[in-house]
GROMACS .gro file of C-alpha atoms in nm:
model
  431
    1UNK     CA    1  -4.644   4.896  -6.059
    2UNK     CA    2  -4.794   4.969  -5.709
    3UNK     CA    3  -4.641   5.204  -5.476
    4UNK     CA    4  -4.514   5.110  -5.117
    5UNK     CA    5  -4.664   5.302  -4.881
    6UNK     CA    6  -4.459   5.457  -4.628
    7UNK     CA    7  -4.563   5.245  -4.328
    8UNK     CA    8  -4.492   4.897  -4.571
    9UNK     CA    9  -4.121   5.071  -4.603
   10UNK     CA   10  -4.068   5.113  -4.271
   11UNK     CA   11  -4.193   4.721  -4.193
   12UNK     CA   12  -3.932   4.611  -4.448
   13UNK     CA   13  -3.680   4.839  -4.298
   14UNK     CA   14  -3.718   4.696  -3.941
   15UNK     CA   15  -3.733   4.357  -4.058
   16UNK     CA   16  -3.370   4.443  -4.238
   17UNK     CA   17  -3.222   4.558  -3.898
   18UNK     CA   18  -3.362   4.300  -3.713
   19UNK     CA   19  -3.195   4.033  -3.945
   20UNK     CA   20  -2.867   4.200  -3.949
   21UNK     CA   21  -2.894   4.266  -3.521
   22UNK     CA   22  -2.927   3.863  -3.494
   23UNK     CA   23  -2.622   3.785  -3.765
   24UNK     CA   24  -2.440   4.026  -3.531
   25UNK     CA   25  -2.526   3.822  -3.266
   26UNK     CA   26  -2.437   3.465  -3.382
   27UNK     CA   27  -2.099   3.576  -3.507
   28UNK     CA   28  -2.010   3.731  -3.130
   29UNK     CA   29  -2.164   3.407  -3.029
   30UNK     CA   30  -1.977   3.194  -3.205
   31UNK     CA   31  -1.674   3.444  -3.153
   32UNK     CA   32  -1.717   3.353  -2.794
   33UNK     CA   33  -1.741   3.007  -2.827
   34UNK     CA   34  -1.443   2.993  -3.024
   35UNK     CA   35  -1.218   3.215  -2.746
   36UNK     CA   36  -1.364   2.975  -2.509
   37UNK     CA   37  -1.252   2.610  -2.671
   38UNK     CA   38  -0.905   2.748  -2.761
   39UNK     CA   39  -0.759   2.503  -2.612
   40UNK     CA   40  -0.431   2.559  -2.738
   41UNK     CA   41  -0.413   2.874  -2.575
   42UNK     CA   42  -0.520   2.725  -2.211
   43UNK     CA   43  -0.264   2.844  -1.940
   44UNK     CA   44  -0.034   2.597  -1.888
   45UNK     CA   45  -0.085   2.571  -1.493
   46UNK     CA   46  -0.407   2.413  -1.596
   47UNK     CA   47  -0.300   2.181  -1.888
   48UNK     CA   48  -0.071   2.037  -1.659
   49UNK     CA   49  -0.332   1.927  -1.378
   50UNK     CA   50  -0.495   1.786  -1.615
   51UNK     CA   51  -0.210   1.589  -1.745
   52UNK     CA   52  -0.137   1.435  -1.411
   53UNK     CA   53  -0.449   1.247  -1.461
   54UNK     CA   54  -0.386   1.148  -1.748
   55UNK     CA   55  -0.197   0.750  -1.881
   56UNK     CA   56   0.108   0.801  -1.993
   57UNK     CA   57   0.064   0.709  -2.353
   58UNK     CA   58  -0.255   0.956  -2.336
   59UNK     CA   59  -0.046   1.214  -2.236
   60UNK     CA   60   0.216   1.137  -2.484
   61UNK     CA   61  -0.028   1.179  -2.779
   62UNK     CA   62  -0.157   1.483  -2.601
   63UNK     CA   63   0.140   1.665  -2.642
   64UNK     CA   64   0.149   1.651  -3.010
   65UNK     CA   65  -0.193   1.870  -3.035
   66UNK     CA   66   0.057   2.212  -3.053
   67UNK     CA   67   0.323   2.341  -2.877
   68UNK     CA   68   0.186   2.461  -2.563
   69UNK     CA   69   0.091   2.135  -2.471
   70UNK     CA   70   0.390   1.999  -2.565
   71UNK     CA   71   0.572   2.237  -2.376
   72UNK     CA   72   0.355   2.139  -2.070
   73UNK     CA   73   0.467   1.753  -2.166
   74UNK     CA   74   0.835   1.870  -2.061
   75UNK     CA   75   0.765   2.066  -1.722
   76UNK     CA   76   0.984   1.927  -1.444
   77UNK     CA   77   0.677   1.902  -1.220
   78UNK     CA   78   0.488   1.643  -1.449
   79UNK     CA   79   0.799   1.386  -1.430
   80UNK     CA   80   0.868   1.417  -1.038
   81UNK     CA   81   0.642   1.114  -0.957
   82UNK     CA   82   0.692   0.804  -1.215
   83UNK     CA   83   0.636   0.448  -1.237
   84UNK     CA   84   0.856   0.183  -1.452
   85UNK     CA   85   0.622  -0.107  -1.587
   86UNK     CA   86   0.874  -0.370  -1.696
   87UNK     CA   87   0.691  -0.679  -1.798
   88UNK     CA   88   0.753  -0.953  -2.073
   89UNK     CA   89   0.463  -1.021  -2.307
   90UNK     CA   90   0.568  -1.389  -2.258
   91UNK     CA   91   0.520  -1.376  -1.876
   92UNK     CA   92   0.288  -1.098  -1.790
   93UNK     CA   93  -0.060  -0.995  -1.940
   94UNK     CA   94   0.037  -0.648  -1.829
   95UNK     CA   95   0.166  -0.330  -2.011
   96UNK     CA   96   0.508  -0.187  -2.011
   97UNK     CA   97   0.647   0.101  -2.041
   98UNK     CA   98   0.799   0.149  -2.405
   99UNK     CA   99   1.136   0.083  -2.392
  100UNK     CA  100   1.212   0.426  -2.600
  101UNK     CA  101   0.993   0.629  -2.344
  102UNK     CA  102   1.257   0.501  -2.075
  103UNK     CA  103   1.551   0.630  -2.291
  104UNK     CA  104   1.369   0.951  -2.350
  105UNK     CA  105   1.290   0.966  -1.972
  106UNK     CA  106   1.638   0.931  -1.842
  107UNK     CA  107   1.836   1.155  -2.108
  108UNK     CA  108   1.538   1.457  -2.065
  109UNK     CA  109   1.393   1.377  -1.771
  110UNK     CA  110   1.620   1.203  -1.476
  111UNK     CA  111   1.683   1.474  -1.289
  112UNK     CA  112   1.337   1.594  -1.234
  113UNK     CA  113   1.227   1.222  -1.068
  114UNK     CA  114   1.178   1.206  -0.706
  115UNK     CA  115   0.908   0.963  -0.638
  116UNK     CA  116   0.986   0.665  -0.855
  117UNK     CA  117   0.875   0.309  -0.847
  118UNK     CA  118   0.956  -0.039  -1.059
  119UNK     CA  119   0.688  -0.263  -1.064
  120UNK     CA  120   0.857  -0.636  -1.261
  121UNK     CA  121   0.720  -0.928  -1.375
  122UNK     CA  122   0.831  -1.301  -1.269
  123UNK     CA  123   1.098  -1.275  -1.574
  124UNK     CA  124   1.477  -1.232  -1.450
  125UNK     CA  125   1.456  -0.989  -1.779
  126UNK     CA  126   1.265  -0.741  -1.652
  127UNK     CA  127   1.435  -0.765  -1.349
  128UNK     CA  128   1.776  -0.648  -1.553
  129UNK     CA  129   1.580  -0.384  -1.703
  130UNK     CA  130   1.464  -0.234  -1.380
  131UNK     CA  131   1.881  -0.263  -1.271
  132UNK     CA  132   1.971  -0.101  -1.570
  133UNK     CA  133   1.752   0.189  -1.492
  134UNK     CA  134   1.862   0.262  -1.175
  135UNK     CA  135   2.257   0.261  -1.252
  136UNK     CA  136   2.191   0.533  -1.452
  137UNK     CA  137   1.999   0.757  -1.255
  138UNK     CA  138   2.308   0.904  -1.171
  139UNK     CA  139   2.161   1.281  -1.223
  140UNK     CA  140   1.824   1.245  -0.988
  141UNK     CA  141   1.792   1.290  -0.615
  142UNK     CA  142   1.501   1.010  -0.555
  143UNK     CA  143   1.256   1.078  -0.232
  144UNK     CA  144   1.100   0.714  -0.259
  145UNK     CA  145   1.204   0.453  -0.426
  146UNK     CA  146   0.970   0.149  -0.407
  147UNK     CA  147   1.078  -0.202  -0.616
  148UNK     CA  148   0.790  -0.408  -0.644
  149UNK     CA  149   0.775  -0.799  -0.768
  150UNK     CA  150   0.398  -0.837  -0.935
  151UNK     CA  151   0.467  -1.208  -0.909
  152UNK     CA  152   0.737  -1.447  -0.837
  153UNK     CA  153   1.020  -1.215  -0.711
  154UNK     CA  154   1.291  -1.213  -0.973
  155UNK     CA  155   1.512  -0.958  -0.837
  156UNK     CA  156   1.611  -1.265  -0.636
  157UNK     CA  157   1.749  -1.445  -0.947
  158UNK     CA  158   1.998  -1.164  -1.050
  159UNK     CA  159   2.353  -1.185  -0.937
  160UNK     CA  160   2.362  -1.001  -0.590
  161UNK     CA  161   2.659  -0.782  -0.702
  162UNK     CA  162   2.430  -0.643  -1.028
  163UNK     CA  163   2.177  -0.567  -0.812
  164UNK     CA  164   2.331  -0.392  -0.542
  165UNK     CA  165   2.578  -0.182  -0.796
  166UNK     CA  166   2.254  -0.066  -0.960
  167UNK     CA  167   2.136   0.020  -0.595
  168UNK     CA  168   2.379   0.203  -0.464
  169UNK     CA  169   2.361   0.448  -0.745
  170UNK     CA  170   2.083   0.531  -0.591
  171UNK     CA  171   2.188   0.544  -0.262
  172UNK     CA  172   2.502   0.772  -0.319
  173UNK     CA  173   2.337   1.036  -0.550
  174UNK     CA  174   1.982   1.109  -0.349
  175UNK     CA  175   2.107   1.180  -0.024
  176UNK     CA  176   1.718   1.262   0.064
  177UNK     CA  177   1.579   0.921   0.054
  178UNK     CA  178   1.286   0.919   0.309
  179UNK     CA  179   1.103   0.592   0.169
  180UNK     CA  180   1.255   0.285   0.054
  181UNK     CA  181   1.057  -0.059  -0.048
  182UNK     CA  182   1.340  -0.336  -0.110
  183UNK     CA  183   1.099  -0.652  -0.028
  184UNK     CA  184   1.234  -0.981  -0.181
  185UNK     CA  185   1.567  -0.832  -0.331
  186UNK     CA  186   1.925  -0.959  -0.255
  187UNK     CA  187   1.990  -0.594  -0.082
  188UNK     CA  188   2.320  -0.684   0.193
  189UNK     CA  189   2.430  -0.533   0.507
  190UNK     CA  190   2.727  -0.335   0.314
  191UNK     CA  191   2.477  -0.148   0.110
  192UNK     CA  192   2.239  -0.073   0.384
  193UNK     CA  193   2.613   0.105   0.531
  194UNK     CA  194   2.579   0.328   0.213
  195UNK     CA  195   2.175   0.374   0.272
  196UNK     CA  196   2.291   0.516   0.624
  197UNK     CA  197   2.623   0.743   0.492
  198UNK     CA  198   2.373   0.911   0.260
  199UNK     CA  199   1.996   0.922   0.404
  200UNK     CA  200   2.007   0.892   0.763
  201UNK     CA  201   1.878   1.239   0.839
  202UNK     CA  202   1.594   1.190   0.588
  203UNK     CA  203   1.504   0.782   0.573
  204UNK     CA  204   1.137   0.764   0.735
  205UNK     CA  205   0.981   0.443   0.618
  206UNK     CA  206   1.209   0.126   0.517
  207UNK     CA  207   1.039  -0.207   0.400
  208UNK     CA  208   1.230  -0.491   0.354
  209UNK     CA  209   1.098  -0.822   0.393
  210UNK     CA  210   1.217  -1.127   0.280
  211UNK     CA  211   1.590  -0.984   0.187
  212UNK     CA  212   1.820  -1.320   0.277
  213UNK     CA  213   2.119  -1.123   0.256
  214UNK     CA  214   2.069  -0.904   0.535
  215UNK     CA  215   2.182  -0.939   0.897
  216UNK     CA  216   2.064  -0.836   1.263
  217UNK     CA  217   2.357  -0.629   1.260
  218UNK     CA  218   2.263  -0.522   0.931
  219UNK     CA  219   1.919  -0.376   1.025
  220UNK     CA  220   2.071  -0.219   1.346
  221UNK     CA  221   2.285  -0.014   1.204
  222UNK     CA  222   1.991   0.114   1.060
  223UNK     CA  223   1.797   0.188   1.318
  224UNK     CA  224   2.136   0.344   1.514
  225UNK     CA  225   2.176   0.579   1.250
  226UNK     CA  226   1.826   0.696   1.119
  227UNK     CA  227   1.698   0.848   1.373
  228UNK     CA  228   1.346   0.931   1.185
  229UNK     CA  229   1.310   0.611   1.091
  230UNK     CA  230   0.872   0.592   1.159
  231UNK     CA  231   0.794   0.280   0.989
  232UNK     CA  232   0.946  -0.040   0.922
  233UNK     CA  233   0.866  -0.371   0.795
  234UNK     CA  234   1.107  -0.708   0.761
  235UNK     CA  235   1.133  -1.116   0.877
  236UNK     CA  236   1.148  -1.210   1.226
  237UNK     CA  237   1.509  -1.332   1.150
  238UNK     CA  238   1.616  -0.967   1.168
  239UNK     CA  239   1.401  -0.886   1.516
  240UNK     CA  240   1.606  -0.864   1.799
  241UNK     CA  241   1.601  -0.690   2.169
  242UNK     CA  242   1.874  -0.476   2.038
  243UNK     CA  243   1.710  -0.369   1.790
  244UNK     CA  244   1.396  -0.275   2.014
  245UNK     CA  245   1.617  -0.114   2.231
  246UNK     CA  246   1.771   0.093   1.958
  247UNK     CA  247   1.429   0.215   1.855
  248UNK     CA  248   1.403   0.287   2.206
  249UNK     CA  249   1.618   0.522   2.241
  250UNK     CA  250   1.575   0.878   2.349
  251UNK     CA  251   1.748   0.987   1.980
  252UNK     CA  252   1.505   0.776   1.815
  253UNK     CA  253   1.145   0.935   1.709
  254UNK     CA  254   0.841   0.735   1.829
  255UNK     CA  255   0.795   0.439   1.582
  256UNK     CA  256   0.460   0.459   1.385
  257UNK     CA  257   0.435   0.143   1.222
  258UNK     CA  258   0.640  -0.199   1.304
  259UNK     CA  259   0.560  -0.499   1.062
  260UNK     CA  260   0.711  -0.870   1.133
  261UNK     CA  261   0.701  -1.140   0.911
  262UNK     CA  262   0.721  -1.469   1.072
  263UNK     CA  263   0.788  -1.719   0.789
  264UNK     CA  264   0.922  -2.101   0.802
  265UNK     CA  265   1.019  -2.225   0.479
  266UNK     CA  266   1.106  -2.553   0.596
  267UNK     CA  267   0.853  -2.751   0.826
  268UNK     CA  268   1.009  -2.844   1.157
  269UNK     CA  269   1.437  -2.714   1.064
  270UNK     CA  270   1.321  -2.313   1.114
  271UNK     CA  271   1.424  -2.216   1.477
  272UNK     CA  272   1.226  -1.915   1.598
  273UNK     CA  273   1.410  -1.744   1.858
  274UNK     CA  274   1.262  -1.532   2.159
  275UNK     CA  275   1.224  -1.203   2.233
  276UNK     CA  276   1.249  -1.097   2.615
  277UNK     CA  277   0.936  -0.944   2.723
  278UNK     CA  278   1.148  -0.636   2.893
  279UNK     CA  279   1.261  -0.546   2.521
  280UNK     CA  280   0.868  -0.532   2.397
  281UNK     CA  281   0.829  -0.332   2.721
  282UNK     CA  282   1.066  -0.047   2.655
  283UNK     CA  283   0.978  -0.028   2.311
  284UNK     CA  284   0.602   0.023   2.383
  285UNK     CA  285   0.683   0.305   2.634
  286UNK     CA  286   0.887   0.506   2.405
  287UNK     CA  287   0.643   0.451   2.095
  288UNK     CA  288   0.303   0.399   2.264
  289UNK     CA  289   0.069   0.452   2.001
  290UNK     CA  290   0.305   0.173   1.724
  291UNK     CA  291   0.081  -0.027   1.541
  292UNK     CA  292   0.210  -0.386   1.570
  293UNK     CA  293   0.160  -0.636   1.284
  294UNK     CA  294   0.258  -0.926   1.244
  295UNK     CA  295   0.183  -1.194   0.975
  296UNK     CA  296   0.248  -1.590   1.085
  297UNK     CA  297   0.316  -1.821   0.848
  298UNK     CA  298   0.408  -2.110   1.051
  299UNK     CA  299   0.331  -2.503   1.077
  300UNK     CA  300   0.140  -2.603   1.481
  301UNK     CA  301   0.468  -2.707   1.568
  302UNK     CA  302   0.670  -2.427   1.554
  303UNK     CA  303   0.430  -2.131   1.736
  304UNK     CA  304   0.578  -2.271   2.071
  305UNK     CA  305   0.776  -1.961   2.159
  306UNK     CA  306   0.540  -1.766   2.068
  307UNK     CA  307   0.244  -1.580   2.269
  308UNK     CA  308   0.441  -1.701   2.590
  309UNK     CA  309   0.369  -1.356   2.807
  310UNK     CA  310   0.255  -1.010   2.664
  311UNK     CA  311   0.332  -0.867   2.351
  312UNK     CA  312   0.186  -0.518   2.211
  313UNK     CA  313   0.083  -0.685   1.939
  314UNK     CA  314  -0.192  -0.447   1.746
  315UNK     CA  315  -0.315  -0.655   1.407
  316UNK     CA  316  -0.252  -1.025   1.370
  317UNK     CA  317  -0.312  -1.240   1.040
  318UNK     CA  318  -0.272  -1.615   1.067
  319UNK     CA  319  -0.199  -1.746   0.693
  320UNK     CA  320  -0.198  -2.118   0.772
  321UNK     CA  321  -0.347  -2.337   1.025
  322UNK     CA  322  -0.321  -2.235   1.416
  323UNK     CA  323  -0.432  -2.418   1.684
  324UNK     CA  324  -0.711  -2.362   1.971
  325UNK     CA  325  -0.400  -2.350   2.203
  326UNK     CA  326  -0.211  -2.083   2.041
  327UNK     CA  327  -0.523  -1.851   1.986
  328UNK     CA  328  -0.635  -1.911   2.366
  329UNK     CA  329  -0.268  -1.770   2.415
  330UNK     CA  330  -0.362  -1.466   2.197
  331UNK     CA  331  -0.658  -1.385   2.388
  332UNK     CA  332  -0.433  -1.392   2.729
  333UNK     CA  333  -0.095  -1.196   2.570
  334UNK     CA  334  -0.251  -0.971   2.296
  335UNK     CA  335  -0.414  -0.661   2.534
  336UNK     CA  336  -0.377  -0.422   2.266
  337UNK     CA  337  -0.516  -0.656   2.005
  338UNK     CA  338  -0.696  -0.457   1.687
  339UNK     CA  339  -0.767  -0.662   1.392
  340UNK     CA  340  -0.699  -1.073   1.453
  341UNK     CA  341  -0.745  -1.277   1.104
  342UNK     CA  342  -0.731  -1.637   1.091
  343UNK     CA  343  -0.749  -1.801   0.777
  344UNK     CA  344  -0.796  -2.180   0.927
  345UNK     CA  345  -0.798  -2.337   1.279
  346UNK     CA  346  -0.921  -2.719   1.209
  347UNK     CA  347  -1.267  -2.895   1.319
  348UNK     CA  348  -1.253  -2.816   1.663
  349UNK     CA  349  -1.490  -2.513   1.779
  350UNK     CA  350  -1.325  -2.174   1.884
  351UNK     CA  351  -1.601  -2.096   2.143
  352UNK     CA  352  -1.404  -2.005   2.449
  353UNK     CA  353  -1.102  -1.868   2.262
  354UNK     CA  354  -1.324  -1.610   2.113
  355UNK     CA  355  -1.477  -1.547   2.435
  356UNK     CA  356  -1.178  -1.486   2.562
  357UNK     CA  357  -1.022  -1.226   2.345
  358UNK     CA  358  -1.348  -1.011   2.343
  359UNK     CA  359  -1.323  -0.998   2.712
  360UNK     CA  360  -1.006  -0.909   2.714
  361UNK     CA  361  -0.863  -0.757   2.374
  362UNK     CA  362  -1.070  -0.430   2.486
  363UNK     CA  363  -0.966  -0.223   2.135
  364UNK     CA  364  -1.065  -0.530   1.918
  365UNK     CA  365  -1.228  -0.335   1.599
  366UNK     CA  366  -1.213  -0.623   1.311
  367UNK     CA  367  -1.187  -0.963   1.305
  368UNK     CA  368  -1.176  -1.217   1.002
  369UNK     CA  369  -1.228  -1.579   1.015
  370UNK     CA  370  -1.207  -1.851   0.737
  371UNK     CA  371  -1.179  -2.205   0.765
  372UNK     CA  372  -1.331  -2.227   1.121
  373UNK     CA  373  -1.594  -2.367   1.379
  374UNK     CA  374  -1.782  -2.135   1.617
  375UNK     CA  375  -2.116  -2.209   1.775
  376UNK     CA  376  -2.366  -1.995   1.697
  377UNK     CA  377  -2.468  -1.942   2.090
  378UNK     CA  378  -2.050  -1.841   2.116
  379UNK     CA  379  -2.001  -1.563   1.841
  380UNK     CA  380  -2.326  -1.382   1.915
  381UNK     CA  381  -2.190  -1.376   2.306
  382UNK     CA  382  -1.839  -1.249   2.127
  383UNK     CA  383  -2.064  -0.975   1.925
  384UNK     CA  384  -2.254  -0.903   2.270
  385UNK     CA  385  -1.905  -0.839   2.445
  386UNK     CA  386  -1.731  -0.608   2.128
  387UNK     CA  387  -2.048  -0.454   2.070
  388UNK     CA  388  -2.093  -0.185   1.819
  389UNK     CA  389  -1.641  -0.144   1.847
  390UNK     CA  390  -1.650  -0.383   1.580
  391UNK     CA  391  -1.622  -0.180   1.278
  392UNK     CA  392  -1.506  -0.527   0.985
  393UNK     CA  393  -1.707  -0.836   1.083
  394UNK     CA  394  -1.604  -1.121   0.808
  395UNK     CA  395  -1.714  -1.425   0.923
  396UNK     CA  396  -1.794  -1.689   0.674
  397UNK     CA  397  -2.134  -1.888   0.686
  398UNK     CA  398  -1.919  -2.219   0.681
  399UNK     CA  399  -1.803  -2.122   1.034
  400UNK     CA  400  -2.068  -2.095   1.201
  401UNK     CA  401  -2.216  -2.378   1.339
  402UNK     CA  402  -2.602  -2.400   1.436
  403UNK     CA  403  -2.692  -2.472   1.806
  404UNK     CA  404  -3.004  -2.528   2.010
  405UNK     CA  405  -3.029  -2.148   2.041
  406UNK     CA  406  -3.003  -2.011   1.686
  407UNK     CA  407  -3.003  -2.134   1.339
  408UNK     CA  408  -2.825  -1.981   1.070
  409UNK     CA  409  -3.148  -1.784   0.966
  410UNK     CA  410  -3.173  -1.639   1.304
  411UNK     CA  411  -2.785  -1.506   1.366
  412UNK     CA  412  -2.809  -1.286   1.186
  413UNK     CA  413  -3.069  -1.099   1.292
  414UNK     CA  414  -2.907  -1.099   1.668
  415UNK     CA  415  -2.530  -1.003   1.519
  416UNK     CA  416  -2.722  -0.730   1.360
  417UNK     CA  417  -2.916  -0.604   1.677
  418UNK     CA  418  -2.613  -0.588   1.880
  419UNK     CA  419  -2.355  -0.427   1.613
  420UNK     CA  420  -2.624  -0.157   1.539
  421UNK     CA  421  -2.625  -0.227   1.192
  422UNK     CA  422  -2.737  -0.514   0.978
  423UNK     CA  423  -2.463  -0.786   0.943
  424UNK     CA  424  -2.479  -1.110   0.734
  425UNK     CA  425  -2.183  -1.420   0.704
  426UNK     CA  426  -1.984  -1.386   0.448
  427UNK     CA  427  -2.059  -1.598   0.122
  428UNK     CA  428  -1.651  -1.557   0.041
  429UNK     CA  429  -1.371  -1.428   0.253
  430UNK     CA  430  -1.338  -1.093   0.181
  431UNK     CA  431  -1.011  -1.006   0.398
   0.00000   0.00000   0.00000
């Protein structure tokens, strides 16, 4: 047998330490990695920002990883904000909420909601469901509370006493309301009275549009009482000078936000009453930055008493047909005109009207229109006069009508040079 020599010892000895340096080293490696995907052991301040993000049913199966998370599952602050999905399978494509999740909510959870919404189907069933819920939310104090129809609106076909029972619950145990969305529910005037009793220090925004069962008188007391009230939305039925006056008064906080829905359900039996130009004028000096919308539904035959002298109208959308008349009105009533939208007009060619409200809508910043007829000559002397103000240009292609001036390939080149930025029609509406 050969002898080692000393030096071949010492090779073999520094190879050993070597090897057993770099084992050390991958097991603190992998030590580290190991401390630093313990999940389980995240704090939970972290686990639940995460689980905000998160579905619900994600969430739920999240919190049956280990304990901590499901500890985090439970915290007050992950159930404050909530939405109910109540939809049939025979009606709706859409997916609900499980119907044990809601029993679990309300028996662990109900008094930790505060911003809580119901979003229905067209089915008078889910509609029930969503009233059931809210009768017994007898334990929360809600902040907003926002029912929304994803279709036909079939809180309309429940019995109005259900529905307001189920409502009032609400209304009596929150006391801190400060947004409320009731569109196209059978809400009366002698449950608005109980909105007031119990949320007129805190109501801010109230949107109700399309409730049958409400009065004038109804939505005055309202704006009497809640004195914060910023923004509100509901049917020209329920506009009246007193109630411009009310939110006129020095109590009252400057109105943000005014939305009027100007419906006719039945061609030529709808009377549309007026609205005295000194009530638009005191409303506008106590609230003189309120936006203004207003959305027309009408038939040509009943915009007569409308657009008669100045409105502060800021945004108007025009869902049906309006005629050359009632948009050269616009252009002479509407000096605080933002956005204008209309959706048809007829085969007769919008030149001067257009003309018109660029010269003297001064704050016009987006404009929409769909089944039209502008001369190509006309809406680049329009663009010329708004110049680079107008920030939404949706024009479609159909409307505009070559002249001896420019074709279609050429328009768009000019629209572009005097916007600043290039600009072509639209292929499909996109307002």
């Amino acid at each position: 047998m050969m002898k080692r020599s000393g030096k071949d010892i010492g090779v073999i000895k520094t190879s050993s330490e070597e090897d057993s340096r770099e084992q050390s080293k991958k097991r603190r490696t992998t030590n580290e990695h190991s401390q630093a995907c313990d999940w389980g052991n995240l704090l939970q301040d972290i686990i639940l920002h995460i689980f905000k993000y998160l579905p619900l049913l994600d969430r739920a199966h999240a919190s049956q990883v280990c304990r901590n998370w499901n500890q985090v599952f439970h915290m007050p602050d992950l159930w404050r904000c909530f939405e109910f999905e109540l939809n049939q399978p025979a009606t709706s494509y859409l997916k609900a909420t499980h119907p044990e999740l809601i029993k679990q909510i309300i028996k662990k959870h109900s008094n930790h909601l505060q911003y809580v919404s119901f979003k229905v189907d067209s089915s008078k069933e889910s509609a029930e469901a969503a009233c059931d819920i809210l009768s017994q939310l007898v334990n929360c104090s809600l902040k907003t509370l926002g029912l929304i129809s994803t279709a036909r609106p079939s809180f309309m076909d429940l019995p109005k006493s259900h529905f307001i029972s189920a409502l009032t619950v609400v209304f009596v145990n929150s006391k801190s309301l400060s947004s409320l969305k009731i569109d196209d529910t059978p809400v009366d005037d002698p449950s608005l009275k109980v909105l007031v009793a119990n949320n007129s220090d805190t109501l801010k925004l109230l949107k109700m549009s399309s409730c049958p069962h409400v009065s004038p008188a109804g939505i005055l007391c309202v704006a009497d009482q809640c004195h914060g009230l910023r923004e509100l939305a509901l049917n020209y039925h329920l506009l009246s000078d007193e109630l411009l006056l009310a939110l006129s008064s020095e109590k009252h906080v400057r109105l943000e936000h005014l939305r009027i829905d100007v419906v006719s359900e039945n061609p030529g039996q709808t009377h549309f009453h007026t609205i005295q130009k000194s009530s638009w004028d005191a409303f506008v000096r106590h609230s003189p930055k309120v936006n203004l919308v207003m959305y027309f539904f009408l038939y040509e035959e009943e915009f007569d008493p409308f657009f008669r002298y100045e409105i502060p109208a800021t945004h108007l959308y025009f869902g049906r047909s309006v005629s050359k008349d009632v948009l050269g009105r616009v252009g002479m009533t509407c000096p605080r005109l933002v956005e204008l939208v209309v959706c048809a007009n007829g085969l007769r060619p919008l030149d001067e009207e257009l003309i018109r409200i660029a010269e003297r809508c001064k704050n016009l910043s987006a404009i929409g229109l769909g089944e039209c007829e502008v001369s190509c000559s006309a809406f680049v002397e329009f663009v010329k006069l708004c110049g680079g103000r107008l920030s939404q240009l949706s024009i479609m292609e159909e409307v505009l009508i070559p002249d001896q001036k420019y074709s279609l390939e050429q328009i768009h080149w000019e629209v572009s040079k005097h916007l600043g930025r290039v600009w072509f029609p639209d292929m499909m509406p996109t307002w």
